[in-house]
Short mmCIF file of C-alpha atoms and ligand atoms in Angstrom, two decimals:
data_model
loop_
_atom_site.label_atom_id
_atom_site.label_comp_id
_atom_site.label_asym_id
_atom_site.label_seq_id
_atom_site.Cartn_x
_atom_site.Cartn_y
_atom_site.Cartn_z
CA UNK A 29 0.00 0.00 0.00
CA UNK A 30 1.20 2.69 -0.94
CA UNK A 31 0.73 5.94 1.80
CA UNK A 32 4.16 7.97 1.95
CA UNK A 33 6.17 9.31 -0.82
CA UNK A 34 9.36 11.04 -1.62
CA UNK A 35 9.41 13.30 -4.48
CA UNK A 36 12.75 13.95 -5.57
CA UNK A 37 12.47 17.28 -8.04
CA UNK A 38 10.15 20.44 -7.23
CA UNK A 39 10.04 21.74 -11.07
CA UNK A 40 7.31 21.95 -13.39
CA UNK A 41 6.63 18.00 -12.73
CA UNK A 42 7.72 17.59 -9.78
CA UNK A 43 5.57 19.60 -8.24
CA UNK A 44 2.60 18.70 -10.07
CA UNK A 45 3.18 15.28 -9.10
CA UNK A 46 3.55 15.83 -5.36
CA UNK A 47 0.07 17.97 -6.13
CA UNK A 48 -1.97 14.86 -7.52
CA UNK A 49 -0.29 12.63 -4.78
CA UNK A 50 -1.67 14.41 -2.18
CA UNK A 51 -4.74 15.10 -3.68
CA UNK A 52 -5.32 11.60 -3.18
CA UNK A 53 -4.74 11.45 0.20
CA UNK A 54 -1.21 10.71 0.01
CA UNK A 55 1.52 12.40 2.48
CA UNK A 56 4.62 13.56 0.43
CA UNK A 57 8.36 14.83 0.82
CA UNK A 58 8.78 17.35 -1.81
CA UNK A 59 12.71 17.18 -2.22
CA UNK A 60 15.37 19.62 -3.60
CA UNK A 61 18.53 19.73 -2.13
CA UNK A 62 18.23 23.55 -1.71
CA UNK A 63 15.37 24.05 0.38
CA UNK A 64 14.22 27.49 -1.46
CA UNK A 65 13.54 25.39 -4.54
CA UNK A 66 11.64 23.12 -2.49
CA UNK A 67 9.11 25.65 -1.01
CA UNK A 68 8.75 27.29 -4.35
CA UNK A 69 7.57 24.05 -5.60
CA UNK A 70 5.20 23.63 -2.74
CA UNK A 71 4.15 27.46 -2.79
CA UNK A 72 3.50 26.51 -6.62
CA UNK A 73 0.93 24.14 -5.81
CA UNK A 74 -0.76 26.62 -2.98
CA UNK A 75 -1.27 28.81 -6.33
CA UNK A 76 -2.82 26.06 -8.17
CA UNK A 77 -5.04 24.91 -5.20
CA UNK A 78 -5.88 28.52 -4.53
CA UNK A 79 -6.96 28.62 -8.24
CA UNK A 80 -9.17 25.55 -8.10
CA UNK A 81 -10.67 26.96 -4.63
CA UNK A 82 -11.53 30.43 -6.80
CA UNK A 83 -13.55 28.05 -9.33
CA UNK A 84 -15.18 26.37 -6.90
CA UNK A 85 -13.99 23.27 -7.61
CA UNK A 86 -12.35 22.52 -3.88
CA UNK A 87 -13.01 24.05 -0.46
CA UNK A 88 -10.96 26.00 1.46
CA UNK A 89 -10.33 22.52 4.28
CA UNK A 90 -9.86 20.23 1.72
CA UNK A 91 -6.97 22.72 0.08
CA UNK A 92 -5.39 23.44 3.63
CA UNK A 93 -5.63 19.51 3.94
CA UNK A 94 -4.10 18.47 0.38
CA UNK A 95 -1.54 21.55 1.56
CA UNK A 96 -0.61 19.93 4.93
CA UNK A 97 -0.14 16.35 4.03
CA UNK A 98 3.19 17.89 1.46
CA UNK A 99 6.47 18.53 3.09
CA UNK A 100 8.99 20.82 1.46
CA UNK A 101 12.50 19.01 2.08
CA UNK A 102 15.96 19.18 1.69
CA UNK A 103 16.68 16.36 3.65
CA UNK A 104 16.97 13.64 1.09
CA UNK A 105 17.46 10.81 4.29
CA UNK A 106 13.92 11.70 4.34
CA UNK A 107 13.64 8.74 1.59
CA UNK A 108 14.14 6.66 4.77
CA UNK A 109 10.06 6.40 5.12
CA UNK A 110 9.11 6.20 1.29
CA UNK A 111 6.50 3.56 0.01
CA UNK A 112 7.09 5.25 -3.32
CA UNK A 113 10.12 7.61 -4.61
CA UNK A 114 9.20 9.43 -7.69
CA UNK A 115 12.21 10.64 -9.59
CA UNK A 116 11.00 14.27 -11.42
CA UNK A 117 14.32 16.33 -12.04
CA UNK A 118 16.12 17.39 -14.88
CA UNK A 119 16.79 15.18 -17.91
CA UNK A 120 20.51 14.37 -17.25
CA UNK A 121 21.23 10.98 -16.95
CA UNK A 122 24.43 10.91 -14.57
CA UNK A 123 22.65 13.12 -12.33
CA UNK A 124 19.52 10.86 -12.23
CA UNK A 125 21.91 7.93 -11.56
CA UNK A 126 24.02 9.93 -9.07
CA UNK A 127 20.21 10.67 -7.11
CA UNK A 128 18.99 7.12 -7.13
CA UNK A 129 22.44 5.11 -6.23
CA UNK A 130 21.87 7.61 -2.92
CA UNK A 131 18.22 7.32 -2.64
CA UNK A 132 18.81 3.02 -3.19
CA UNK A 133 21.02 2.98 -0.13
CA UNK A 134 18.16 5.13 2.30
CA UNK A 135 15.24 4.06 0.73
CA UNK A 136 12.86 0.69 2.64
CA UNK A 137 13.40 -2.67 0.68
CA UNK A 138 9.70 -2.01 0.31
CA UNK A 139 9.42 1.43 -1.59
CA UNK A 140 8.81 0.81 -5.30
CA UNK A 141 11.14 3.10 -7.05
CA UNK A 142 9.61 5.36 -10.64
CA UNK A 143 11.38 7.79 -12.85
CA UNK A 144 9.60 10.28 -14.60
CA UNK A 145 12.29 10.19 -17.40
CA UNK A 146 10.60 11.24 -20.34
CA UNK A 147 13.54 9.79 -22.78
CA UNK A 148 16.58 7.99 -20.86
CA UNK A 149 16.39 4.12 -20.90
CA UNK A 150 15.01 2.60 -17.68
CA UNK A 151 17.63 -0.46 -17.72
CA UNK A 152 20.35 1.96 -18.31
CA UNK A 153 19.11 3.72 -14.85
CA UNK A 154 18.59 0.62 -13.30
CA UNK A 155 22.55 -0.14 -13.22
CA UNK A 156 22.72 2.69 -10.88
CA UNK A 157 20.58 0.74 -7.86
CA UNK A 158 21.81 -2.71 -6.35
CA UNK A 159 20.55 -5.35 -8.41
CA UNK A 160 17.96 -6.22 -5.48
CA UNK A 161 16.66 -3.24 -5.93
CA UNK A 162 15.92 -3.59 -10.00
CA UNK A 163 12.96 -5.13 -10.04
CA UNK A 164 10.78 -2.55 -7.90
CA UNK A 165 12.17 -0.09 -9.95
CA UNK A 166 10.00 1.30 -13.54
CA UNK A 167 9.07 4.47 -15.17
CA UNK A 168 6.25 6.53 -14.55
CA UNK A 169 6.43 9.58 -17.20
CA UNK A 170 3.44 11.88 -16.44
CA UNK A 171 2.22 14.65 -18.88
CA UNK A 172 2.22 18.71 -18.13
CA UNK A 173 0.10 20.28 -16.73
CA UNK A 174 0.48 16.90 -14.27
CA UNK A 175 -3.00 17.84 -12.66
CA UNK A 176 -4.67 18.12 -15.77
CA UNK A 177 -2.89 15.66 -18.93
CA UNK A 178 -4.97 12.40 -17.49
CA UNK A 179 -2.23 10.41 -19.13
CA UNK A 180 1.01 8.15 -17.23
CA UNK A 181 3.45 6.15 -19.33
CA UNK A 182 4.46 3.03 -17.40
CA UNK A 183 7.67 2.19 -18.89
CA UNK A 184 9.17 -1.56 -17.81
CA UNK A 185 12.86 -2.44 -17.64
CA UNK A 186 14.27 -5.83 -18.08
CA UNK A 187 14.00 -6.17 -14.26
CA UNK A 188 11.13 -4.59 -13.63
CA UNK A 189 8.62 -7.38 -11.70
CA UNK A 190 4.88 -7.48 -11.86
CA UNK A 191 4.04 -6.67 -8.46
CA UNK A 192 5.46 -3.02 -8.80
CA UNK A 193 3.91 -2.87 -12.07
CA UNK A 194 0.71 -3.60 -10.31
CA UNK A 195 1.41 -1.02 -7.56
CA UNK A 196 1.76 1.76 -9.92
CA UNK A 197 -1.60 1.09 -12.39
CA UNK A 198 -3.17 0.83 -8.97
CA UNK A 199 -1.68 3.89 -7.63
CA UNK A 200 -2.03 5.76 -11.65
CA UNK A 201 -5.84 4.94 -11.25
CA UNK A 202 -6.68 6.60 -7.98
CA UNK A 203 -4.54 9.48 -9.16
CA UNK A 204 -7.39 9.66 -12.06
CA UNK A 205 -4.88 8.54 -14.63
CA UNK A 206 -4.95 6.31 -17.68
CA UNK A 207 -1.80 4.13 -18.14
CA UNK A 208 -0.33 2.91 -21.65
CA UNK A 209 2.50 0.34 -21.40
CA UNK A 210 5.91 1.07 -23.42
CA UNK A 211 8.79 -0.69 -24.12
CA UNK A 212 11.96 1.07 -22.93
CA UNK A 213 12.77 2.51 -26.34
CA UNK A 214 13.79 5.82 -26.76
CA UNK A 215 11.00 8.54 -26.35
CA UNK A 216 9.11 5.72 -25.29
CA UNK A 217 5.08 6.06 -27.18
CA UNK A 218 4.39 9.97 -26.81
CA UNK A 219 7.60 11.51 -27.64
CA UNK A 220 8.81 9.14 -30.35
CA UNK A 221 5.16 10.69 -31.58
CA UNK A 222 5.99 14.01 -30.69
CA UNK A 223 9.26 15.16 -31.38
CA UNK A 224 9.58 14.54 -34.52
CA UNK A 225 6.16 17.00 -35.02
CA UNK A 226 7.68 19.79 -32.74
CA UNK A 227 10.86 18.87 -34.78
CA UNK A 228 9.68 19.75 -38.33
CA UNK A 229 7.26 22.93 -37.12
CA UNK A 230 11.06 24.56 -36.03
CA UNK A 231 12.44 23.63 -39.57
CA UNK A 232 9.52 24.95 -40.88
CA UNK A 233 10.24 27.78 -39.24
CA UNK A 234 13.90 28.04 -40.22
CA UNK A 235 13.02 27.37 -44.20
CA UNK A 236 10.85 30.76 -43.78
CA UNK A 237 7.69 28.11 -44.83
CA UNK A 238 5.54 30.22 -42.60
CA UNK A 239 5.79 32.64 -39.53
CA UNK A 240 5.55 31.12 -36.01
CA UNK A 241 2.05 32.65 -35.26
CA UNK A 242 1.12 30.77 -38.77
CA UNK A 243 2.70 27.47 -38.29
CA UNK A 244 1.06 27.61 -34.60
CA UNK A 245 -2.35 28.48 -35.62
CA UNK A 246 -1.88 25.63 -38.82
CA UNK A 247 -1.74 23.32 -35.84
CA UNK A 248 -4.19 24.56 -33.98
CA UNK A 249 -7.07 25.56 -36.41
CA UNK A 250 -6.25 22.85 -38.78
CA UNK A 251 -5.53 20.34 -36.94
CA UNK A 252 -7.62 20.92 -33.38
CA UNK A 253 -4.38 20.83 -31.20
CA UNK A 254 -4.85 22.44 -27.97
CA UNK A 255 -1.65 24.07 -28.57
CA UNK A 256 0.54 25.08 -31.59
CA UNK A 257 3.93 22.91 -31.47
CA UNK A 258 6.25 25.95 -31.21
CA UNK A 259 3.93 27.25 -28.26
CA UNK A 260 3.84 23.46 -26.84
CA UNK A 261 7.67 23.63 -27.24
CA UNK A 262 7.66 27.00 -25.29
CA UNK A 263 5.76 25.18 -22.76
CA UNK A 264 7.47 21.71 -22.05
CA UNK A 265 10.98 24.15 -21.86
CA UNK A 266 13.16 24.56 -24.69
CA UNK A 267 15.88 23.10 -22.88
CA UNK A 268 13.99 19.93 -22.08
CA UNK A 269 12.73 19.43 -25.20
CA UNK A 270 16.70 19.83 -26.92
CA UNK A 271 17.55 17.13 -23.99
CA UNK A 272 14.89 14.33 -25.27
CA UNK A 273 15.73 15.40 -29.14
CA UNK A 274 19.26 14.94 -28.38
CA UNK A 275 18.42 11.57 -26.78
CA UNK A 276 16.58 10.16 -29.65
CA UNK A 277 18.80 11.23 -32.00
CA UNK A 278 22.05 9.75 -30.51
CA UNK A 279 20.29 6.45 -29.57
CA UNK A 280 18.00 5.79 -32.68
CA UNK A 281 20.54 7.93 -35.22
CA UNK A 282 17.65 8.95 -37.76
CA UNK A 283 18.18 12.65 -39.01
CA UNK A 284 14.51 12.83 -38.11
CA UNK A 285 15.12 13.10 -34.41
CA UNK A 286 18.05 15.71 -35.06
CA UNK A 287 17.67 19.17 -33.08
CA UNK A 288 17.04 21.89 -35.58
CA UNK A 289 19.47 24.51 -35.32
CA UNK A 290 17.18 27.41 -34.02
CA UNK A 291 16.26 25.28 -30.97
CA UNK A 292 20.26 24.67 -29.94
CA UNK A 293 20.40 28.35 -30.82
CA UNK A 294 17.43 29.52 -28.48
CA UNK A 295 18.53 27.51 -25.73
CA UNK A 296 22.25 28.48 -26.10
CA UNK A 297 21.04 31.57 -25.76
CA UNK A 298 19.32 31.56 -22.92
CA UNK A 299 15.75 31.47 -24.07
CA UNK A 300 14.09 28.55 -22.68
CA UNK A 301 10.37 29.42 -23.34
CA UNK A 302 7.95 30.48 -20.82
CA UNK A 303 9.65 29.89 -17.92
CA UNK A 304 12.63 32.60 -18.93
CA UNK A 305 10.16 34.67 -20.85
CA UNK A 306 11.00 33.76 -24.13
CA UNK A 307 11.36 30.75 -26.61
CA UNK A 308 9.56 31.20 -29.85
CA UNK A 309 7.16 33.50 -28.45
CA UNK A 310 7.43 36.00 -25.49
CA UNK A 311 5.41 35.70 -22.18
CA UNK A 312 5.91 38.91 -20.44
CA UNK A 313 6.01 38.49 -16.43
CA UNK A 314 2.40 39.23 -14.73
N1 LIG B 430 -1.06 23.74 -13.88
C1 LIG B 430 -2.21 23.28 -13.35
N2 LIG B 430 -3.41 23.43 -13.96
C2 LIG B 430 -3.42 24.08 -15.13
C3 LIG B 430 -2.26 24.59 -15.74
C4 LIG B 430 -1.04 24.39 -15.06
N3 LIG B 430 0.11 24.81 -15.57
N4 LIG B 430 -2.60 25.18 -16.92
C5 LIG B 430 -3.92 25.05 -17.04
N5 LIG B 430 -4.42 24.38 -15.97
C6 LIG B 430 -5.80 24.00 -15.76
C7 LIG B 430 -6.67 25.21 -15.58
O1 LIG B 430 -6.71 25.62 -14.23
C8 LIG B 430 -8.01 24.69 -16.05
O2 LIG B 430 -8.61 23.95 -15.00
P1 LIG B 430 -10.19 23.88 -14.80
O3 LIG B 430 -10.72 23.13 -15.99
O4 LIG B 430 -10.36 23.16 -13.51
O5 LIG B 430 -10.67 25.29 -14.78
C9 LIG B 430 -7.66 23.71 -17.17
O6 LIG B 430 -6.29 23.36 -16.95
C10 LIG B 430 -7.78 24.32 -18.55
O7 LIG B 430 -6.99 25.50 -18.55
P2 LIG B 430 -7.34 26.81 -19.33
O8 LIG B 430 -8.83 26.90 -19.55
O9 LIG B 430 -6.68 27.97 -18.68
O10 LIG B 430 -6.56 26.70 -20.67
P3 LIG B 430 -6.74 25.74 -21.89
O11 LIG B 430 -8.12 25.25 -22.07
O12 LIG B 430 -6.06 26.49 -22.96
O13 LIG B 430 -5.85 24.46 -21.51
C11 LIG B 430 -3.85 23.28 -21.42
C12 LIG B 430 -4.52 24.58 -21.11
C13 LIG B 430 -4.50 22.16 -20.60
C14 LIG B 430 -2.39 23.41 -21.03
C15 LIG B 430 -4.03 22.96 -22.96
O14 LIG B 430 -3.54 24.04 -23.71
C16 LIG B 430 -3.33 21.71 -23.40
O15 LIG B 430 -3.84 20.61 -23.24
N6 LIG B 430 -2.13 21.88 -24.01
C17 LIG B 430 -1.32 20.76 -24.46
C18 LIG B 430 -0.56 20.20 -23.27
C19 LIG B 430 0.29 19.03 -23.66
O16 LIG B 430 0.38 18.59 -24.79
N7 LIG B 430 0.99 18.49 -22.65
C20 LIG B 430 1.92 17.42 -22.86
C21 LIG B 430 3.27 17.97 -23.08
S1 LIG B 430 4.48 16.70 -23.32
C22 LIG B 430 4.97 16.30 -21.74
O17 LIG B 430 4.58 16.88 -20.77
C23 LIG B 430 5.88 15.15 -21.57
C24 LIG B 430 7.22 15.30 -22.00
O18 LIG B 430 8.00 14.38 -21.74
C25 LIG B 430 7.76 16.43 -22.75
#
């Protein structure tokens, strides 16, 4: 059963993940080594709570409740009480396997152990815990906004058993989630689908085929995205979205999956998307 988990990452998922968890009833470290960072993440998911409470849609207890059961952290022993540990920080595999060779040796033989990797290969994590430790150990890639995309990934390694692959479709359905089942292929299902399209709408871009607004609304109007790809882009973080590319392209090798030039160029630059105010679009601060 699954009642206590450590959340290591406070970021854009991380934080939305500690959000759901706790929405359903779930008590939660929310871990960043600096402790800032860790309250911004939980002060992120006052806003969103706050925001739901304005629509009505939760009451002021049942916020303050959801609130209470998270725990902004910078203790990472705090691992020590985990049923679950949900990996959720940046894309970078050595520093992924540098986090859960620590967490492996704090962690209870008990805790299942899920990365929300949204590229890296789950066996080639796996070689960072004890090989007792493998088979508890899968991915669980979640979608952003994390309250809102109703969609997990469950991604199985070589190791991975059946009784943690149970856990987390139990756990993935009281969070209100669907689960699809991928190999441990690059991308996985939704990016191998993705990045390829947010791929060719930046070459599009770079040929001059049409102006961002245009190639956005193409996608939207034509098509019925929610979002244009350059805005989705913008979204996700530019940087993130160069790490998967990058990813795909050096594991599957297809020219397909290379970056386009005006993404390394953005994110070289500094521009990230919304979060630094500017990708392919601007997003000037409130
Ligand atoms: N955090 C929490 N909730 C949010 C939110 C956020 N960042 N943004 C919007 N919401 C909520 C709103 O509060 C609103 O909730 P209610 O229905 O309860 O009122 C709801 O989402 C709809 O929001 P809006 O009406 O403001 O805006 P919208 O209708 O334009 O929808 C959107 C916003 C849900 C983000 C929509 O544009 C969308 O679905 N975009 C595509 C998102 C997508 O593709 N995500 C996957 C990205 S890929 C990924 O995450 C994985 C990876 O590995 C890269």
């Amino acid at each position: 059963m699954i009642r206590h988990c450590f959340v290591a990452g406070a970021g854009l998922m991380g934080h939305g993940i500690a959000q759901i968890l706790a929405t359903a009833g779930r008590t939660v470290d929310l871990y960043e080594p600096d402790l800032a960072r860790a309250e911004a993440g939980r002060a992120r998911i006052a806003g969103n709570l706050d925001r739901a409470v304005a629509k009505g849609r939760l009451d002021a207890t049942a916020r303050q409740e959801i609130l209470d059961r998270i725990a902004a952290t910078d203790r990472i022993t705090a691992a020590a009480e985990a049923d679950l540990v949900v990996e959720a920080i940046f894309e970078d595999e050595d520093a992924k396997r540098a986090l859960w060779a620590s967490i492996d040796g704090l962690a209870p033989g008990r805790a299942i152990f899920a990365t929300n990797t949204s590229s890296i290969s789950i066996d080639r994590l796996a070689e960072a815990l004890a090989p007792a430790r493998r088979p508890s150990f899968c991915g669980m890639h979640f979608f952003s906004p994390v309250p809102v995309m109703p969609l997990v990934e469950l991604i199985r390694g070589t190791a991975t058993d059946d009784a943690t692959t149970d856990a987390v479709c139990a756990l993935a359905a009281d969070l209100g989630k669907r689960v699809i089942v991928s190999a441990d292929r690059p991308g996985f299902i939704v990016n191998r689908i993705l990045m390829p399209l947010l791929a060719e709408a930046m070459r599009a871009l770079e040929e001059g085929i049409g102006t961002a607004e245009d190639i956005d609304t193409g996608a939207r109007v034509g098509l019925n995205h929610p979002m244009g790809p350059l805005a989705l882009a913008d979204f996700i973080g530019l940087d993130v979205v160069l790490g998967i590319m990058r990813v795909l392209h050096a594991d599957l090798g297809e020219e397909r999956f290379r970056p386009p030039r005006v993404l390394e160029d953005l994110v070289a630059s500094g521009k990230l998307g919304q979060k630094s105010g500017t990708g392919f679009f601007s997003y000037p601060r409130a």
